[in-house]
Tab-separated table of N, CA and C in Angstrom:
chain	number	residue	atom	x	y	z
A	4	MET	N	128.614	104.936	103.281
A	4	MET	CA	127.834	103.675	103.611
A	4	MET	C	126.278	104.054	103.782
A	5	ALA	N	125.398	103.265	103.104
A	5	ALA	CA	123.997	103.477	103.126
A	5	ALA	C	123.428	103.276	104.563
A	6	ARG	N	122.589	104.142	105.057
A	6	ARG	CA	121.948	103.930	106.206
A	6	ARG	C	120.987	102.772	106.109
A	7	TYR	N	120.765	102.065	107.233
A	7	TYR	CA	119.743	100.986	107.379
A	7	TYR	C	118.344	101.530	106.988
A	8	SER	N	117.680	100.885	106.094
A	8	SER	CA	116.318	101.410	105.859
A	8	SER	C	115.565	100.045	105.463
A	9	ILE	N	114.176	100.151	105.739
A	9	ILE	CA	113.237	99.151	105.367
A	9	ILE	C	111.811	99.733	105.097
A	10	LYS	N	111.158	99.182	104.135
A	10	LYS	CA	109.818	99.541	103.922
A	10	LYS	C	108.802	98.280	103.970
A	11	VAL	N	107.852	98.524	104.747
A	11	VAL	CA	106.846	97.435	104.903
A	11	VAL	C	105.562	98.037	104.850
A	12	GLY	N	104.834	97.709	103.789
A	12	GLY	CA	103.439	98.318	103.511
A	12	GLY	C	103.622	99.847	103.313
A	13	LYS	N	102.893	100.536	104.198
A	13	LYS	CA	103.010	101.936	104.039
A	13	LYS	C	104.000	102.523	104.889
A	14	VAL	N	104.727	101.809	105.716
A	14	VAL	CA	105.669	102.195	106.670
A	14	VAL	C	107.106	102.221	106.127
A	15	GLN	N	107.617	103.351	106.082
A	15	GLN	CA	109.111	103.575	105.603
A	15	GLN	C	109.877	104.033	106.810
A	16	TYR	N	110.970	103.186	107.055
A	16	TYR	CA	111.751	103.555	108.201
A	16	TYR	C	113.225	103.655	107.694
A	17	ARG	N	113.852	104.718	108.288
A	17	ARG	CA	115.185	104.857	108.020
A	17	ARG	C	115.908	105.123	109.356
A	18	ARG	N	116.971	104.345	109.741
A	18	ARG	CA	117.678	104.496	110.997
A	18	ARG	C	118.154	105.844	111.201
A	19	PRO	N	117.930	106.515	112.278
A	19	PRO	CA	118.609	107.841	112.562
A	19	PRO	C	120.076	107.755	112.469
A	20	GLU	N	120.638	108.852	112.152
A	20	GLU	CA	122.075	108.998	112.287
A	20	GLU	C	122.487	109.326	113.632
A	21	TYR	N	123.334	108.353	114.225
A	21	TYR	CA	123.848	108.643	115.489
A	21	TYR	C	125.322	108.908	115.322
A	22	THR	N	125.817	109.917	116.005
A	22	THR	CA	127.245	110.250	115.961
A	22	THR	C	128.119	109.296	116.891
A	23	PHE	N	127.405	108.707	117.839
A	23	PHE	CA	128.242	108.124	118.908
A	23	PHE	C	128.279	106.637	118.755
A	24	ILE	N	127.525	105.986	117.691
A	24	ILE	CA	127.542	104.564	117.508
A	24	ILE	C	127.582	104.285	116.094
A	25	SER	N	128.198	103.279	115.701
A	25	SER	CA	128.280	102.849	114.267
A	25	SER	C	127.107	102.011	113.932
A	26	ASP	N	126.833	101.927	112.686
A	26	ASP	CA	125.627	100.928	112.159
A	26	ASP	C	126.090	99.452	112.541
A	27	GLN	N	127.306	99.181	112.565
A	27	GLN	CA	127.831	97.742	112.941
A	27	GLN	C	127.431	97.545	114.350
A	28	GLU	N	127.709	98.507	115.180
A	28	GLU	CA	127.326	98.332	116.609
A	28	GLU	C	125.837	98.243	116.830
A	29	MET	N	125.060	99.054	115.985
A	29	MET	CA	123.640	98.944	116.119
A	29	MET	C	123.134	97.627	115.671
A	30	ASP	N	123.750	96.999	114.486
A	30	ASP	CA	123.363	95.689	114.138
A	30	ASP	C	123.722	94.644	115.073
A	31	GLU	N	124.899	94.772	115.756
A	31	GLU	CA	125.244	93.764	116.810
A	31	GLU	C	124.286	93.766	117.913
A	32	MET	N	123.913	94.955	118.275
A	32	MET	CA	122.996	95.162	119.468
A	32	MET	C	121.594	94.530	119.038
A	33	LYS	N	121.139	94.864	117.871
A	33	LYS	CA	119.796	94.284	117.430
A	33	LYS	C	119.835	92.925	117.334
A	34	ALA	N	120.951	92.153	116.997
A	34	ALA	CA	121.070	90.775	116.997
A	34	ALA	C	120.988	90.327	118.301
A	35	LYS	N	121.612	90.872	119.328
A	35	LYS	CA	121.448	90.371	120.786
A	35	LYS	C	120.080	90.575	121.174
A	36	ALA	N	119.452	91.689	120.925
A	36	ALA	CA	118.062	91.976	121.320
A	36	ALA	C	117.199	90.852	120.659
A	37	LYS	N	117.358	90.602	119.420
A	37	LYS	CA	116.400	89.438	118.821
A	37	LYS	C	116.719	88.139	119.600
A	38	LYS	N	117.943	87.749	119.888
A	38	LYS	CA	118.196	86.472	120.391
A	38	LYS	C	117.423	86.497	121.789
A	39	ILE	N	117.509	87.552	122.702
A	39	ILE	CA	116.942	87.646	123.933
A	39	ILE	C	115.442	87.704	123.830
A	40	LEU	N	114.874	88.301	122.879
A	40	LEU	CA	113.410	88.256	122.704
A	40	LEU	C	112.792	86.987	122.309
A	41	ILE	N	113.598	86.237	121.442
A	41	ILE	CA	113.144	84.909	121.008
A	41	ILE	C	113.216	83.976	122.326
A	42	GLN	N	114.309	84.048	123.083
A	42	GLN	CA	114.269	83.279	124.358
A	42	GLN	C	113.142	83.583	125.236
A	43	THR	N	112.834	84.884	125.362
A	43	THR	CA	111.746	85.351	126.188
A	43	THR	C	110.520	84.820	125.690
A	44	ALA	N	110.254	84.861	124.365
A	44	ALA	CA	109.057	84.306	123.657
A	44	ALA	C	108.948	82.731	123.907
A	45	LYS	N	109.958	82.025	123.903
A	45	LYS	CA	109.923	80.657	124.177
A	45	LYS	C	109.529	80.262	125.560
A	46	LYS	N	109.813	81.203	126.608
A	46	LYS	CA	109.352	81.157	127.902
A	46	LYS	C	108.024	81.511	128.057
A	47	GLY	N	107.354	82.090	127.141
A	47	GLY	CA	106.038	82.734	127.199
A	47	GLY	C	106.000	83.895	128.163
A	48	ARG	N	106.907	84.779	128.132
A	48	ARG	CA	107.073	85.887	128.941
A	48	ARG	C	107.142	87.239	128.248
A	49	THR	N	107.157	88.332	128.903
A	49	THR	CA	107.425	89.668	128.443
A	49	THR	C	108.726	90.112	129.159
A	50	ILE	N	109.286	91.177	128.712
A	50	ILE	CA	110.500	91.702	129.422
A	50	ILE	C	110.394	93.093	129.395
A	51	PHE	N	110.915	93.816	130.461
A	51	PHE	CA	110.883	95.181	130.638
A	51	PHE	C	112.000	95.933	129.708
A	52	TYR	N	111.623	97.141	129.288
A	52	TYR	CA	112.641	97.933	128.577
A	52	TYR	C	113.842	98.017	129.312
A	53	SER	N	113.633	98.348	130.497
A	53	SER	CA	114.894	98.634	131.375
A	53	SER	C	115.625	97.390	131.793
A	54	ASP	N	115.155	96.184	131.494
A	54	ASP	CA	115.898	95.007	131.772
A	54	ASP	C	116.572	94.471	130.577
A	55	LEU	N	115.882	94.812	129.380
A	55	LEU	CA	116.435	94.386	128.047
A	55	LEU	C	117.665	95.216	127.755
A	56	ALA	N	117.608	96.594	128.048
A	56	ALA	CA	118.601	97.502	127.588
A	56	ALA	C	119.987	97.140	128.170
A	57	PRO	N	120.206	96.711	129.323
A	57	PRO	CA	121.708	96.464	129.718
A	57	PRO	C	122.078	95.044	129.137
A	58	LYS	N	121.152	94.152	128.841
A	58	LYS	CA	121.515	92.938	128.210
A	58	LYS	C	121.970	93.072	126.727
A	59	VAL	N	121.581	94.198	126.051
A	59	VAL	CA	121.840	94.401	124.778
A	59	VAL	C	123.217	95.330	124.713
A	60	SER	N	123.248	96.244	125.637
A	60	SER	CA	124.507	97.107	125.615
A	60	SER	C	124.442	97.940	126.854
A	61	ASP	N	125.563	97.737	127.775
A	61	ASP	CA	125.646	98.702	128.923
A	61	ASP	C	126.337	100.004	128.575
A	62	ALA	N	126.745	100.119	127.367
A	62	ALA	CA	127.426	101.347	126.996
A	62	ALA	C	126.439	102.419	126.658
A	63	TYR	N	125.213	102.130	126.314
A	63	TYR	CA	124.188	103.121	125.954
A	63	TYR	C	122.904	102.765	126.686
A	64	PRO	N	122.808	103.551	127.868
A	64	PRO	CA	121.686	103.227	128.910
A	64	PRO	C	120.414	103.420	128.319
A	65	TYR	N	119.507	102.842	128.749
A	65	TYR	CA	118.063	102.997	128.313
A	65	TYR	C	117.584	104.350	128.791
A	66	GLN	N	116.904	105.109	127.830
A	66	GLN	CA	116.297	106.355	128.189
A	66	GLN	C	114.869	106.151	128.061
A	67	GLU	N	114.075	106.821	129.006
A	67	GLU	CA	112.536	106.692	128.817
A	67	GLU	C	112.008	107.348	127.563
A	68	ASP	N	112.645	108.436	127.181
A	68	ASP	CA	112.111	109.134	125.974
A	68	ASP	C	112.432	108.362	124.814
A	69	PRO	N	111.584	107.803	124.001
A	69	PRO	CA	111.944	106.889	122.871
A	69	PRO	C	112.714	107.626	121.661
A	70	ARG	N	112.645	109.063	121.734
A	70	ARG	CA	113.296	109.610	120.717
A	70	ARG	C	114.679	109.556	120.824
A	71	TYR	N	115.151	109.297	122.082
A	71	TYR	CA	116.626	109.216	122.390
A	71	TYR	C	117.086	107.807	122.689
A	72	SER	N	116.268	106.913	122.764
A	72	SER	CA	116.463	105.545	123.016
A	72	SER	C	116.895	104.631	121.872
A	73	LEU	N	118.115	104.158	121.902
A	73	LEU	CA	118.500	103.185	120.918
A	73	LEU	C	117.599	102.017	120.922
A	74	LEU	N	117.273	101.593	122.101
A	74	LEU	CA	116.511	100.449	122.174
A	74	LEU	C	115.152	100.518	121.485
A	75	SER	N	114.574	101.658	121.424
A	75	SER	CA	113.196	101.839	120.800
A	75	SER	C	113.508	101.604	119.344
A	76	HIS	N	114.482	102.156	118.868
A	76	HIS	CA	114.744	101.956	117.423
A	76	HIS	C	115.106	100.564	117.056
A	77	LEU	N	115.952	99.939	117.892
A	77	LEU	CA	116.310	98.519	117.537
A	77	LEU	C	115.067	97.699	117.588
A	78	ILE	N	114.226	97.655	118.590
A	78	ILE	CA	113.025	96.815	118.548
A	78	ILE	C	112.059	97.064	117.622
A	79	GLY	N	112.007	98.442	117.258
A	79	GLY	CA	111.171	98.854	116.058
A	79	GLY	C	111.607	98.085	114.794
A	80	GLU	N	112.921	98.224	114.554
A	80	GLU	CA	113.519	97.535	113.360
A	80	GLU	C	113.294	96.066	113.411
A	81	LEU	N	113.253	95.397	114.579
A	81	LEU	CA	113.010	93.977	114.584
A	81	LEU	C	111.615	93.779	114.368
A	82	SER	N	110.571	94.502	114.729
A	82	SER	CA	109.308	94.259	114.310
A	82	SER	C	109.043	94.544	112.851
A	83	LEU	N	109.676	95.517	112.309
A	83	LEU	CA	109.471	95.807	110.850
A	83	LEU	C	110.010	94.645	110.060
A	84	GLU	N	111.159	94.052	110.481
A	84	GLU	CA	111.688	92.876	109.913
A	84	GLU	C	110.728	91.720	109.933
A	85	ALA	N	110.200	91.494	111.251
A	85	ALA	CA	109.351	90.444	111.359
A	85	ALA	C	108.027	90.619	110.510
A	86	ALA	N	107.476	91.716	110.489
A	86	ALA	CA	106.274	92.020	109.731
A	86	ALA	C	106.523	91.695	108.222
A	87	ASN	N	107.726	92.210	107.771
A	87	ASN	CA	108.153	91.989	106.342
A	87	ASN	C	108.286	90.507	106.107
A	88	ASP	N	108.676	89.613	107.024
A	88	ASP	CA	108.862	88.212	106.927
A	88	ASP	C	107.453	87.502	107.212
A	89	GLY	N	106.428	88.153	107.504
A	89	GLY	CA	105.176	87.521	107.870
A	89	GLY	C	105.000	86.967	109.258
A	90	ASP	N	105.997	87.438	110.116
A	90	ASP	CA	106.116	86.918	111.456
A	90	ASP	C	105.331	87.966	112.522
A	91	PRO	N	105.041	87.584	113.662
A	91	PRO	CA	104.380	88.505	114.539
A	91	PRO	C	105.353	89.644	115.033
A	92	LEU	N	104.853	90.740	115.529
A	92	LEU	CA	105.658	91.732	115.914
A	92	LEU	C	106.403	91.492	117.288
A	93	ILE	N	107.593	91.117	117.241
A	93	ILE	CA	108.377	90.602	118.392
A	93	ILE	C	108.555	91.668	119.406
A	94	SER	N	108.453	92.879	119.146
A	94	SER	CA	108.528	94.049	120.131
A	94	SER	C	107.398	94.099	121.073
A	95	ALA	N	106.353	93.289	120.782
A	95	ALA	CA	105.211	93.201	121.743
A	95	ALA	C	105.741	92.738	123.055
A	96	LEU	N	106.688	92.051	123.049
A	96	LEU	CA	107.218	91.428	124.454
A	96	LEU	C	107.950	92.418	125.342
A	97	VAL	N	108.152	93.539	124.806
A	97	VAL	CA	109.028	94.558	125.520
A	97	VAL	C	107.972	95.674	126.147
A	98	VAL	N	108.073	95.619	127.461
A	98	VAL	CA	106.865	96.572	128.013
A	98	VAL	C	107.575	97.387	129.054
A	99	HIS	N	106.699	98.298	129.612
A	99	HIS	CA	107.107	99.100	130.705
A	99	HIS	C	106.944	98.534	132.046
A	100	LYS	N	107.760	98.923	133.032
A	100	LYS	CA	107.591	98.493	134.329
A	100	LYS	C	106.505	99.066	134.919
A	101	PRO	N	105.692	98.361	135.854
A	101	PRO	CA	104.588	99.028	136.475
A	101	PRO	C	105.056	100.205	137.304
A	102	GLU	N	104.182	101.335	137.383
A	102	GLU	CA	104.512	102.402	138.385
A	102	GLU	C	103.757	102.220	139.577
A	103	GLY	N	104.354	102.436	140.581
A	103	GLY	CA	103.733	102.437	141.929
A	103	GLY	C	103.097	101.174	142.262
A	104	GLY	N	103.579	99.971	141.707
A	104	GLY	CA	102.940	98.581	141.964
A	104	GLY	C	101.750	98.383	141.035
A	105	ALA	N	101.367	99.407	140.184
A	105	ALA	CA	100.060	99.156	139.404
A	105	ALA	C	100.458	98.320	138.231
A	106	MET	N	99.745	97.313	137.883
A	106	MET	CA	100.073	96.399	136.697
A	106	MET	C	99.595	97.089	135.451
A	107	LYS	N	98.844	98.050	135.529
A	107	LYS	CA	98.282	98.609	134.251
A	107	LYS	C	99.325	99.206	133.195
A	108	ASN	N	100.482	99.434	133.704
A	108	ASN	CA	101.436	100.063	132.775
A	108	ASN	C	102.364	99.036	132.093
A	109	MET	N	102.109	97.839	132.387
A	109	MET	CA	102.999	96.732	131.851
A	109	MET	C	102.572	96.471	130.394
A	110	GLU	N	102.617	97.407	129.493
A	110	GLU	CA	102.348	97.378	128.065
A	110	GLU	C	103.444	98.108	127.390
A	111	PRO	N	103.602	97.770	125.969
A	111	PRO	CA	104.556	98.484	125.294
A	111	PRO	C	104.285	100.063	125.203
A	112	GLY	N	105.376	100.723	124.771
A	112	GLY	CA	105.132	102.226	124.557
A	112	GLY	C	104.222	102.465	123.353
A	113	ASN	N	103.997	103.816	123.161
A	113	ASN	CA	103.212	104.269	122.137
A	113	ASN	C	103.708	103.921	120.782
A	114	GLY	N	105.039	103.837	120.597
A	114	GLY	CA	105.663	103.605	119.299
A	114	GLY	C	105.363	102.223	118.713
A	115	PHE	N	104.940	101.217	119.579
A	115	PHE	CA	104.603	99.919	119.233
A	115	PHE	C	103.209	99.984	118.626
A	116	TYR	N	102.298	100.797	119.182
A	116	TYR	CA	100.989	100.851	118.582
A	116	TYR	C	101.002	101.634	117.270
A	117	GLU	N	101.835	102.730	117.283
A	117	GLU	CA	101.941	103.516	116.050
A	117	GLU	C	102.512	102.745	114.873
A	118	LEU	N	103.459	101.835	115.223
A	118	LEU	CA	104.141	100.962	114.144
A	118	LEU	C	102.999	100.071	113.702
A	119	ALA	N	102.411	99.519	114.665
A	119	ALA	CA	101.270	98.335	114.200
A	119	ALA	C	100.239	99.027	113.313
A	120	ASP	N	99.787	100.254	113.776
A	120	ASP	CA	98.799	100.928	113.101
A	120	ASP	C	99.223	101.285	111.634
A	121	GLY	N	100.489	101.714	111.517
A	121	GLY	CA	100.977	101.952	110.218
A	121	GLY	C	101.234	100.787	109.259
A	122	LEU	N	101.374	99.578	109.979
A	122	LEU	CA	101.355	98.383	109.249
A	122	LEU	C	100.079	97.775	108.949
A	123	GLY	N	98.973	98.426	109.323
A	123	GLY	CA	97.612	98.108	109.028
A	123	GLY	C	97.019	97.145	110.007
A	124	TYR	N	97.458	96.988	111.204
A	124	TYR	CA	96.826	96.226	112.193
A	124	TYR	C	95.737	97.105	112.863
A	125	ASP	N	94.674	96.421	113.277
A	125	ASP	CA	93.645	97.157	113.984
A	125	ASP	C	94.037	97.253	115.480
A	126	VAL	N	94.286	98.529	115.942
A	126	VAL	CA	94.768	98.825	117.253
A	126	VAL	C	93.779	99.660	117.956
A	127	THR	N	92.466	99.585	117.526
A	127	THR	CA	91.437	100.352	118.246
A	127	THR	C	91.339	100.096	119.702
A	128	ASP	N	91.418	98.780	120.125
A	128	ASP	CA	91.550	98.395	121.455
A	128	ASP	C	93.022	97.889	121.613
A	129	LYS	N	93.653	98.799	122.218
A	129	LYS	CA	95.279	98.575	122.320
A	129	LYS	C	95.556	97.251	123.073
A	130	THR	N	94.843	97.199	124.300
A	130	THR	CA	95.146	96.170	125.064
A	130	THR	C	94.846	94.724	124.419
A	131	VAL	N	93.712	94.632	123.814
A	131	VAL	CA	93.284	93.523	123.195
A	131	VAL	C	94.418	93.242	121.994
A	132	PHE	N	94.679	94.172	121.161
A	132	PHE	CA	95.684	93.941	120.098
A	132	PHE	C	97.028	93.434	120.792
A	133	TRP	N	97.441	94.230	121.848
A	133	TRP	CA	98.790	93.808	122.305
A	133	TRP	C	98.815	92.368	122.903
A	134	SER	N	97.723	92.006	123.736
A	134	SER	CA	97.740	90.638	124.289
A	134	SER	C	97.699	89.587	123.175
A	135	SER	N	96.846	89.856	122.146
A	135	SER	CA	96.945	88.797	121.087
A	135	SER	C	98.194	88.753	120.305
A	136	GLU	N	98.918	89.833	120.252
A	136	GLU	CA	100.225	89.917	119.583
A	136	GLU	C	101.268	89.108	120.360
A	137	VAL	N	101.168	89.310	121.793
A	137	VAL	CA	102.094	88.597	122.594
A	137	VAL	C	101.867	87.085	122.528
A	138	ARG	N	100.595	86.676	122.488
A	138	ARG	CA	100.331	85.306	122.354
A	138	ARG	C	100.933	84.846	120.986
A	139	ALA	N	100.703	85.582	119.913
A	139	ALA	CA	101.212	85.149	118.624
A	139	ALA	C	102.693	85.047	118.593
A	140	VAL	N	103.394	85.936	119.249
A	140	VAL	CA	104.886	85.969	119.376
A	140	VAL	C	105.286	84.691	120.046
A	141	CYS	N	104.603	84.461	121.318
A	141	CYS	CA	105.057	83.351	122.190
A	141	CYS	C	104.690	82.001	121.484
A	142	ASP	N	103.707	81.884	120.617
A	142	ASP	CA	103.337	80.594	119.887
A	142	ASP	C	104.081	80.483	118.766
A	143	HIS	N	104.735	81.433	118.256
A	143	HIS	CA	105.363	81.412	116.862
A	143	HIS	C	106.554	80.455	116.986
A	144	LEU	N	106.870	79.720	115.918
A	144	LEU	CA	108.120	78.738	115.866
A	144	LEU	C	109.379	79.537	115.488
A	145	TRP	N	110.045	80.200	116.396
A	145	TRP	CA	111.274	80.908	116.221
A	145	TRP	C	112.264	79.820	115.925
């Protein structure tokens, strides 16, 4: 069976091979994540990675290191599909929890900005780009 892959602009993505989860399970988790993110967008909110993960699957806990996090790959795939369809990057809604009560960390991880940069977005000022993308996602007619 062919691995999930997508090419958008200069970005070529191929889902990593996991030995502990099937592509069908990944697709089901991605569908759940998309539904939750659309509901979150309609409320004009963001969601923490650590809050989204158990809603998508409690079998595969969220890991801080994105190289090992299924969630990072799932939301990356969702944003690539959104970009391919001309929609805003829905993964903009998924943010880190603040550390020690500081609100400054309530932004997406570096993978979000790397993906956006690869898609040709201007991410020179990450906070400005991210906040405008959140507005675009929340204003979008899902």
